[in-house]
Short mmCIF file of C-alpha atoms in Angstrom, two decimals:
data_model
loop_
_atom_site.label_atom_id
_atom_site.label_comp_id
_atom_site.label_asym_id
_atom_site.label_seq_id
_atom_site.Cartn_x
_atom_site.Cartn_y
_atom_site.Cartn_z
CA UNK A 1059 0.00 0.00 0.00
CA UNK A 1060 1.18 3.72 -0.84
CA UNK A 1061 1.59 5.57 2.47
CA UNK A 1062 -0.82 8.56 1.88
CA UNK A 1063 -0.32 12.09 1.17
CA UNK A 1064 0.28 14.29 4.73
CA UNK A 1065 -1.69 18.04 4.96
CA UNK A 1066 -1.28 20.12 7.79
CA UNK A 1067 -4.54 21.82 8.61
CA UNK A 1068 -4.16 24.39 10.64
CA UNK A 1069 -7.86 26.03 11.23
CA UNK A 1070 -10.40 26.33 13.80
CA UNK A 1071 -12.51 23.43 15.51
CA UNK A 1072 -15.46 23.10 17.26
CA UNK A 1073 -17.02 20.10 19.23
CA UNK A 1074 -20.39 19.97 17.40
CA UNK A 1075 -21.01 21.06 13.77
CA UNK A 1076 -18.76 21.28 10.63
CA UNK A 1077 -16.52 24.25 10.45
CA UNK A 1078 -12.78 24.75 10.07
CA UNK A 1079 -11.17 20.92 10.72
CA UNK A 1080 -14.26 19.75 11.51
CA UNK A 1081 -15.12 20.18 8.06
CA UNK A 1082 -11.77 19.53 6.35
CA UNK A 1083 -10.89 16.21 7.57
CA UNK A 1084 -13.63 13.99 6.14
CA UNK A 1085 -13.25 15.30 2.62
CA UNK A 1086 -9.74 14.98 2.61
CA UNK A 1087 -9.46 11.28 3.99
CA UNK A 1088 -12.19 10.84 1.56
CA UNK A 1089 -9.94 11.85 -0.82
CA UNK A 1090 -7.15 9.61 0.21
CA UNK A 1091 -5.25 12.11 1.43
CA UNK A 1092 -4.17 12.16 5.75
CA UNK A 1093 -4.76 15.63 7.54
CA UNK A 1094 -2.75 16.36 10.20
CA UNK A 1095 -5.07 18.76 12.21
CA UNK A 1096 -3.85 21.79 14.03
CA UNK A 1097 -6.48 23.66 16.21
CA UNK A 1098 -6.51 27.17 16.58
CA UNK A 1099 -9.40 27.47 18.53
CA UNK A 1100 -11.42 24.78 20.34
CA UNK A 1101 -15.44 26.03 20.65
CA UNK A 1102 -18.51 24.16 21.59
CA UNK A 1103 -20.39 24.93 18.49
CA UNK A 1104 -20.00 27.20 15.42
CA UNK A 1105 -21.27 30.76 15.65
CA UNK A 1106 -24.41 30.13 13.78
CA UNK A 1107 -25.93 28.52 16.25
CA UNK A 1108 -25.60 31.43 18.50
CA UNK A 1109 -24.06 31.16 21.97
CA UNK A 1110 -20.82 29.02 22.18
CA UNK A 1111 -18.21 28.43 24.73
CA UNK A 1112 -14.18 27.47 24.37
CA UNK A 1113 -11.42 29.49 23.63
CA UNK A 1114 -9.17 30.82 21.00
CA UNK A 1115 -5.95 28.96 21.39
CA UNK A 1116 -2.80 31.62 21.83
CA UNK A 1117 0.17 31.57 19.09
CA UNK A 1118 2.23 29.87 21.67
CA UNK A 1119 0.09 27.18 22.60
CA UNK A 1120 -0.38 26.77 18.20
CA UNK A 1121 3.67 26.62 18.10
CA UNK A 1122 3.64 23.96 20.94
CA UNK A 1123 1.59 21.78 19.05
CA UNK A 1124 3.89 22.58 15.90
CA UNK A 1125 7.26 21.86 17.68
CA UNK A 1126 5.63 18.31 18.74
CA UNK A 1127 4.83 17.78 15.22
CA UNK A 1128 8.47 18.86 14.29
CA UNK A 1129 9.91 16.84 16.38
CA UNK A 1130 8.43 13.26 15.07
CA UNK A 1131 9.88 14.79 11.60
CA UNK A 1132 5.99 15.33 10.45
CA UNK A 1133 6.28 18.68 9.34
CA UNK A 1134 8.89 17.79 6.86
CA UNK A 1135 6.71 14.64 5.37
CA UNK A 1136 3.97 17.03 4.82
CA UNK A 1137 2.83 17.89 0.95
CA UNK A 1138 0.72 20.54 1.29
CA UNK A 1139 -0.23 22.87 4.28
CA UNK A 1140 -3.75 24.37 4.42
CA UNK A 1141 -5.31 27.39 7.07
CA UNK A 1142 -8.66 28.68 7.30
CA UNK A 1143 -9.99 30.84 10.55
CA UNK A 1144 -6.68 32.06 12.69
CA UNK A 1145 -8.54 33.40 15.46
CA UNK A 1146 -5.25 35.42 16.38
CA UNK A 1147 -2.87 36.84 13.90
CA UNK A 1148 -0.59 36.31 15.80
CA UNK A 1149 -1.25 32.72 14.91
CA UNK A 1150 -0.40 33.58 11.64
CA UNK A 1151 2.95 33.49 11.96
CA UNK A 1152 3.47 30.02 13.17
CA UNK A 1153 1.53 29.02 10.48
CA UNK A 1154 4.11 31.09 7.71
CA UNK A 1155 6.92 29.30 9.90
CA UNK A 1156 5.22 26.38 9.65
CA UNK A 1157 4.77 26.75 5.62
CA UNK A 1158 9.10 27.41 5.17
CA UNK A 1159 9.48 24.71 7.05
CA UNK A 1160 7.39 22.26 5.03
CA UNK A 1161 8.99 23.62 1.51
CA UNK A 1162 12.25 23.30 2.99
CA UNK A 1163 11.65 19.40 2.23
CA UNK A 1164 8.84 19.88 0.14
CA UNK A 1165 9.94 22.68 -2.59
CA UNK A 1166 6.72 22.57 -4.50
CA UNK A 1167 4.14 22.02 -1.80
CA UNK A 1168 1.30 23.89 -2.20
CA UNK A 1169 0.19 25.93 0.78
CA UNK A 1170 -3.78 26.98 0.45
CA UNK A 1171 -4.63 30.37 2.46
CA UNK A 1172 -8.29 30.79 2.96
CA UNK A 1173 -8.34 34.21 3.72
CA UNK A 1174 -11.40 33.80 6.62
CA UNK A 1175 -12.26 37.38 7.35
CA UNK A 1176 -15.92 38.37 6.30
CA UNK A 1177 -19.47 37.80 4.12
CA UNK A 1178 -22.09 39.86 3.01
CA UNK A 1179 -24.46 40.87 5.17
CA UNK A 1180 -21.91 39.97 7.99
CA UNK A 1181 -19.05 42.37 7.69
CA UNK A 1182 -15.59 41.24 8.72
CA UNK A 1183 -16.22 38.71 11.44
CA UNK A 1184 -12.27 38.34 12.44
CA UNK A 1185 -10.20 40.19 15.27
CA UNK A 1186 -8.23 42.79 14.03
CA UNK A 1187 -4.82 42.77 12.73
CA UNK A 1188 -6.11 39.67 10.82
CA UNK A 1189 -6.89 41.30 7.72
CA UNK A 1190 -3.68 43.31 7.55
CA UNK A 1191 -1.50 39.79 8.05
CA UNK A 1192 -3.10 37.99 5.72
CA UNK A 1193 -3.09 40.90 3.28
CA UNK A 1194 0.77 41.88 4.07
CA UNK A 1195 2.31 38.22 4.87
CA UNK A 1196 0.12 35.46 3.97
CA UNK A 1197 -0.62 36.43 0.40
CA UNK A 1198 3.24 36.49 0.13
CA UNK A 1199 3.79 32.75 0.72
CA UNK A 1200 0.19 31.25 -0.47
CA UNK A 1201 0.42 29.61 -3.58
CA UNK A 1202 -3.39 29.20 -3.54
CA UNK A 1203 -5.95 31.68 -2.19
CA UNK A 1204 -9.71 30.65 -2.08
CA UNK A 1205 -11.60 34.32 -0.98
CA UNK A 1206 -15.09 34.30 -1.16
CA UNK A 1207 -16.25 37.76 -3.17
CA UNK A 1208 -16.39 40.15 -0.07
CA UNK A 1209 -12.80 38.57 1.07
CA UNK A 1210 -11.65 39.22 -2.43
CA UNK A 1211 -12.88 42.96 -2.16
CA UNK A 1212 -10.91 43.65 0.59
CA UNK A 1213 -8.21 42.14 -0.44
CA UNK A 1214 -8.06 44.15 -3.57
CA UNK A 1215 -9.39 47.16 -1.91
CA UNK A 1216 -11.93 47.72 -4.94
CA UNK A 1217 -15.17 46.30 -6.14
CA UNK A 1218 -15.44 43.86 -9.02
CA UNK A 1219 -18.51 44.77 -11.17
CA UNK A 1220 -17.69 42.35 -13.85
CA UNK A 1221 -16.00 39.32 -14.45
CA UNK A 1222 -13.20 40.66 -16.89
CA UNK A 1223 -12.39 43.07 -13.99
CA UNK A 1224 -12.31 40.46 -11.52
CA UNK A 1225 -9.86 38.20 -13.47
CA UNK A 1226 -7.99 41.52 -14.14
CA UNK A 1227 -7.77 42.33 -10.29
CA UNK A 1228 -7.11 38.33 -9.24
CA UNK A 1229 -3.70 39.04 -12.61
CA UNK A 1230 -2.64 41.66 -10.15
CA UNK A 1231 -2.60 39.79 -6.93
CA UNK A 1232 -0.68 36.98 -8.03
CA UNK A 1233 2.25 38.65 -9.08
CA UNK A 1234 2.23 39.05 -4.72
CA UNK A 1235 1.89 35.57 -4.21
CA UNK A 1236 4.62 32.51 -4.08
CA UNK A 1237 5.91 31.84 -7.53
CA UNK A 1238 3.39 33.68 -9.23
CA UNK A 1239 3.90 31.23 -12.53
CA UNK A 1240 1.83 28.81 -10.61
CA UNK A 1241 -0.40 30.64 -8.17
CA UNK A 1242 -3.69 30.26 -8.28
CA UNK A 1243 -6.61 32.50 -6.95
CA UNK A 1244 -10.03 30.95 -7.00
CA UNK A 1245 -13.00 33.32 -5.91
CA UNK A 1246 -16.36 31.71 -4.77
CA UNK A 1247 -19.82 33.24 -4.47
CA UNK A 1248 -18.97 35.42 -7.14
CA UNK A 1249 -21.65 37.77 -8.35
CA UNK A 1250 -20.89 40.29 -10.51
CA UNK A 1251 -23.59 42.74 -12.76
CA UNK A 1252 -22.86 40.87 -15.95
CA UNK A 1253 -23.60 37.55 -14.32
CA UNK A 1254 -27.10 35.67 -14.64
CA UNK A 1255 -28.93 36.41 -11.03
CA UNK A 1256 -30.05 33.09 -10.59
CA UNK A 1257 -26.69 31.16 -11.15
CA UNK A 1258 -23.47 31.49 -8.51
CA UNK A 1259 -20.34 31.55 -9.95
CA UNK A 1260 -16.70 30.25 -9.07
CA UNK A 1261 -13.39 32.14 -10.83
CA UNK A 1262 -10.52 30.37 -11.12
CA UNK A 1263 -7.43 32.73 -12.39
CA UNK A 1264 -3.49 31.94 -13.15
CA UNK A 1265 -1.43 34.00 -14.61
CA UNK A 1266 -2.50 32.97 -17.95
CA UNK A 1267 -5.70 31.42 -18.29
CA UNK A 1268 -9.18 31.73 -16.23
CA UNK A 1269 -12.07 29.03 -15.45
CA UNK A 1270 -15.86 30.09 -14.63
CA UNK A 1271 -18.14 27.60 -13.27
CA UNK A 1272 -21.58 28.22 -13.05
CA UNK A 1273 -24.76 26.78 -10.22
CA UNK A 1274 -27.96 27.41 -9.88
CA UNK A 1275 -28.08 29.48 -7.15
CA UNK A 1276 -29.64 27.50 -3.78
CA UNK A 1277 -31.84 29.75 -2.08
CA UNK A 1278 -31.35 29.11 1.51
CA UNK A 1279 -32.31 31.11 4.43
CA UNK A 1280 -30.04 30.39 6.52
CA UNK A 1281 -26.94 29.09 4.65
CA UNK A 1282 -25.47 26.51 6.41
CA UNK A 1283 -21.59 27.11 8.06
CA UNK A 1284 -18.56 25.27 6.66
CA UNK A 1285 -19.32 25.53 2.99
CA UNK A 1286 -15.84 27.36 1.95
CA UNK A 1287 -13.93 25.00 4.48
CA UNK A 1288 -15.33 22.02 2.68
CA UNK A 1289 -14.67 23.49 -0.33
CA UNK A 1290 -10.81 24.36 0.24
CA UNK A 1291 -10.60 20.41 1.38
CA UNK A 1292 -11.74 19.48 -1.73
CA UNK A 1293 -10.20 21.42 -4.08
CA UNK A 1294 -6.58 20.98 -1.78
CA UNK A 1295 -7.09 17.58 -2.60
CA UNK A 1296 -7.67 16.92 -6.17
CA UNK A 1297 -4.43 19.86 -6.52
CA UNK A 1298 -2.33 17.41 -4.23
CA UNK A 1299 -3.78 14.72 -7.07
CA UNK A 1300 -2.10 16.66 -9.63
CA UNK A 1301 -5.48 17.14 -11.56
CA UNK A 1302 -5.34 20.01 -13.78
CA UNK A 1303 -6.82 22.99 -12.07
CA UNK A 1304 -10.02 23.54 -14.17
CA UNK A 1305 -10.77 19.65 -13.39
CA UNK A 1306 -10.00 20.07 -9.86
CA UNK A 1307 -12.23 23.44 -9.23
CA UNK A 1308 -15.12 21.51 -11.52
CA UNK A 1309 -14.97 18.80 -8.91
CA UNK A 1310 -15.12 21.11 -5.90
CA UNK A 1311 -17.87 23.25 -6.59
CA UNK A 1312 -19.30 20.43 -8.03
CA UNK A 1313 -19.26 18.95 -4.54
CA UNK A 1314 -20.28 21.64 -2.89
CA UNK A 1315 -23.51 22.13 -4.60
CA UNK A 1316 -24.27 18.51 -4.00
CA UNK A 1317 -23.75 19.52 -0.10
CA UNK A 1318 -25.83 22.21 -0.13
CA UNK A 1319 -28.56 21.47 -2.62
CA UNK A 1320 -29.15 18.36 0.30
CA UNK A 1321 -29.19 20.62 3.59
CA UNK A 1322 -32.56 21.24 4.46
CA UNK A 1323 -34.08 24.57 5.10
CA UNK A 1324 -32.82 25.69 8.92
CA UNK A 1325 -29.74 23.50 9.12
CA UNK A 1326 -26.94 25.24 9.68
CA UNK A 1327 -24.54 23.05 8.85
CA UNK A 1328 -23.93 20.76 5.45
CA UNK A 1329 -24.81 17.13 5.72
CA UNK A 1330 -21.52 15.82 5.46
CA UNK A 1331 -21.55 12.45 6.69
CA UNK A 1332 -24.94 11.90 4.80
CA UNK A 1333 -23.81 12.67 1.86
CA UNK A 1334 -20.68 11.99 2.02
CA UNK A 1335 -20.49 9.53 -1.29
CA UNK A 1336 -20.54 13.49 -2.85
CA UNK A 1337 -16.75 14.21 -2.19
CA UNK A 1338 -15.39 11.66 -4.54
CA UNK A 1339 -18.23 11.18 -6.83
CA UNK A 1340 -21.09 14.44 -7.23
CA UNK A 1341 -24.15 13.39 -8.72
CA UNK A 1342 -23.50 16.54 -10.95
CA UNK A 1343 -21.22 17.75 -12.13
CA UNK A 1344 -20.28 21.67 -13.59
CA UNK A 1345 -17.82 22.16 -15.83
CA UNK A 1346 -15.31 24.82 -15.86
CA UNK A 1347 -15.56 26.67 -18.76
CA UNK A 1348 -12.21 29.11 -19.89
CA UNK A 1349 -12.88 33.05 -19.99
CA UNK A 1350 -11.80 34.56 -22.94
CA UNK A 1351 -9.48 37.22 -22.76
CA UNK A 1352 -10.92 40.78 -23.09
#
C-alpha cells in the first residue's frame, strides 16, 4: 500500500457542527489524502448557532503543538499545508513558519490560504490585525488563495462589477503571491452585474488562463456554516492529485452544490456524513468553462 499524502490543517474546531477541521478532515481522507489537524481554537459549536463556549488557542500554545509535530519529523513529510480561521494573527505566523518549514523538504508544496475574514451581510467577522497579516504576509507565501467575493474585495481594496475586472484584479494579486507562474486565486460566491442572477459563480485565475463555473443558485435562508472549508478540502485535494486545475475546481464546486442542494431549510450546517459519497463522486457535475481574454 502507498503511504498517503500528509496536509497540515491548521484552522479552527469546534465540538459539534462542521466548520474549520471539523469540516476539512472527512473530505480529505475521503480523498485519500491524511490531515494532520492543528487547532486554533477549540469552541462548543460554530457561531451560527448562536451562543458558544471554548477558547481561541494563543500563538504559543499553536507553536507547541507545531514543535511536537516537528519533532516526530511530520512537518517535513507534509505535501501541502492548508489554514482557514486564525482566530489570532498572531497565529499567523506560526503558520508562515510552519509553511518554510514544510517547503524546505517539500519545494513545490502547495500551501492553500483561505483568507477567513468576512461575508455579506456579515461584515468582517475576524479580530483585528487579521486582515492586515493575511493581506501583508500570507498572500506572500500562499500559492493558492480561495476568498469568497467580499474577502476578495478587501483584499483588492476595490469592487469587481464584472467578471473581466475580476480576473484583471485576481492578474494583479498573483504577481504578490509565491511563484506567481503557478499561483492560483479561486473566488467563490462570485456575483458580478454581468452575471445571470439566478446562477453562482466560481473564478478560477493563473497568470495565464481563467475558469468560470456556473450553479444554480440555492436559495437558503439560513446558509449553512462550513461551505468554503469544505470546499478548500476538496479542491486541496484533487491539486495534491495533480489534476489540472479547471478539473480540480469543476470537482469542488461540483461537490459543494451537491452539499448544499441536500441541507434542508434551517440547518446550519452541510450534511456531510450523509452525503458523504458526494466528495469523490457528485451526482452533478459543472464544468469549468475558460474566460476569454478581453
Amino acid at each position: 500500500m502507498t503511504t498517503p499524502p500528509l496536509v497540515l490543517s491548521i484552522q479552527s474546531h469546534v465540538a459539534y457542527g462542521h466548520v474549520g477541521n471539523d469540516a476539512a478532515m472527512l473530505p480529505l481522507q475521503l480523498l485519500g489524502i491524511e490531515p494532520v489537524a492543528v487547532h486554533t481554537v477549540q469552541f462548543s459549536n460554530h457561531t451560527g448557532y448562536g451562543e458558544f463556549k471554548g477558547q481561541v488557542f494563543t500563538p504559543a500554545h499553536v507553536q507547541d503543538v507545531l514543535d511536537g509535530l516537528r519533532a516526530r519529523g511530520v512537518l517535513a513529510r507534509c505535501a501541502a499545508v492548508l489554514s482557514g480561521y486564525l482566530g489570532d494573527a498572531g497565529v499567523g505566523e506560526a503558520i508562515l513558519a510552519a509553511v518554510q518549514e514544510v517547503r524546505a523538504s517539500q519545494p513545490k508544496a502547495h500551501y492553500l490560504c483561505d483568507p477567513v475574514m468576512g461575508d455579506v451581510g456579515r461584515g468582517i467577522f475576524v479580530r483585528p490585525g487579521i486582515p492586515d497579516f493575511l493581506r501583508k504576509r500570507a498572500l506572500s507565501q500562499a500559492s493558492v488563495i480561495t476568498p469568497n467575493h467580499y474577502e476578495f474585495e478587501l483584499l483588492s481594496g476595490g469592487p469587481l462589477t464584472t467578471v473581466q475586472a475580476a480576473v484583471q484584479a485576481a492578474r494583479t494579486m498573483l504577481r504578490q503571491m509565491h511563484d506567481s507562474q503557478s499561483a492560483l486565486i479561486v473566488i467563490t460566491s462570485l456575483r458580478t452585474d454581468d452575471l445571470p442572477t439566478n446562477q453562482l459563480a466560481t473564478l478560477a485565475v493563473t497568470a495565464d488562463k481563467a475558469w468560470l463555473v456556473q450553479t444554480p443558485y440555492v436559495d437558503l435562508h439560513p446558509l449553512p456554516n462550513g461551505m468554503g472549508d469544505v470546499f478548500t478540502a476538496v479542491l486541496l485535494g484533487h491539486l495534491i492529485q495533480e489534476r489540472a486545475i479547471p478539473d480540480a475546481v469543476s470537482r469542488a464546486v461540483s461537490t459543494l452544490y451537491a452539499m448544499v442542494s441536500r441541507t434542508q431549510a434551517g440547518q446550519r450546517d452541510l450534511p456531510l456524513v450523509a452525503s458523504r459519497d458526494q466528495i469523490t463522486a457528485p451526482a452533478h457535475t459543472f464544468a469549468a468553462v475558460p474566460v476569454a481574454a478581453p
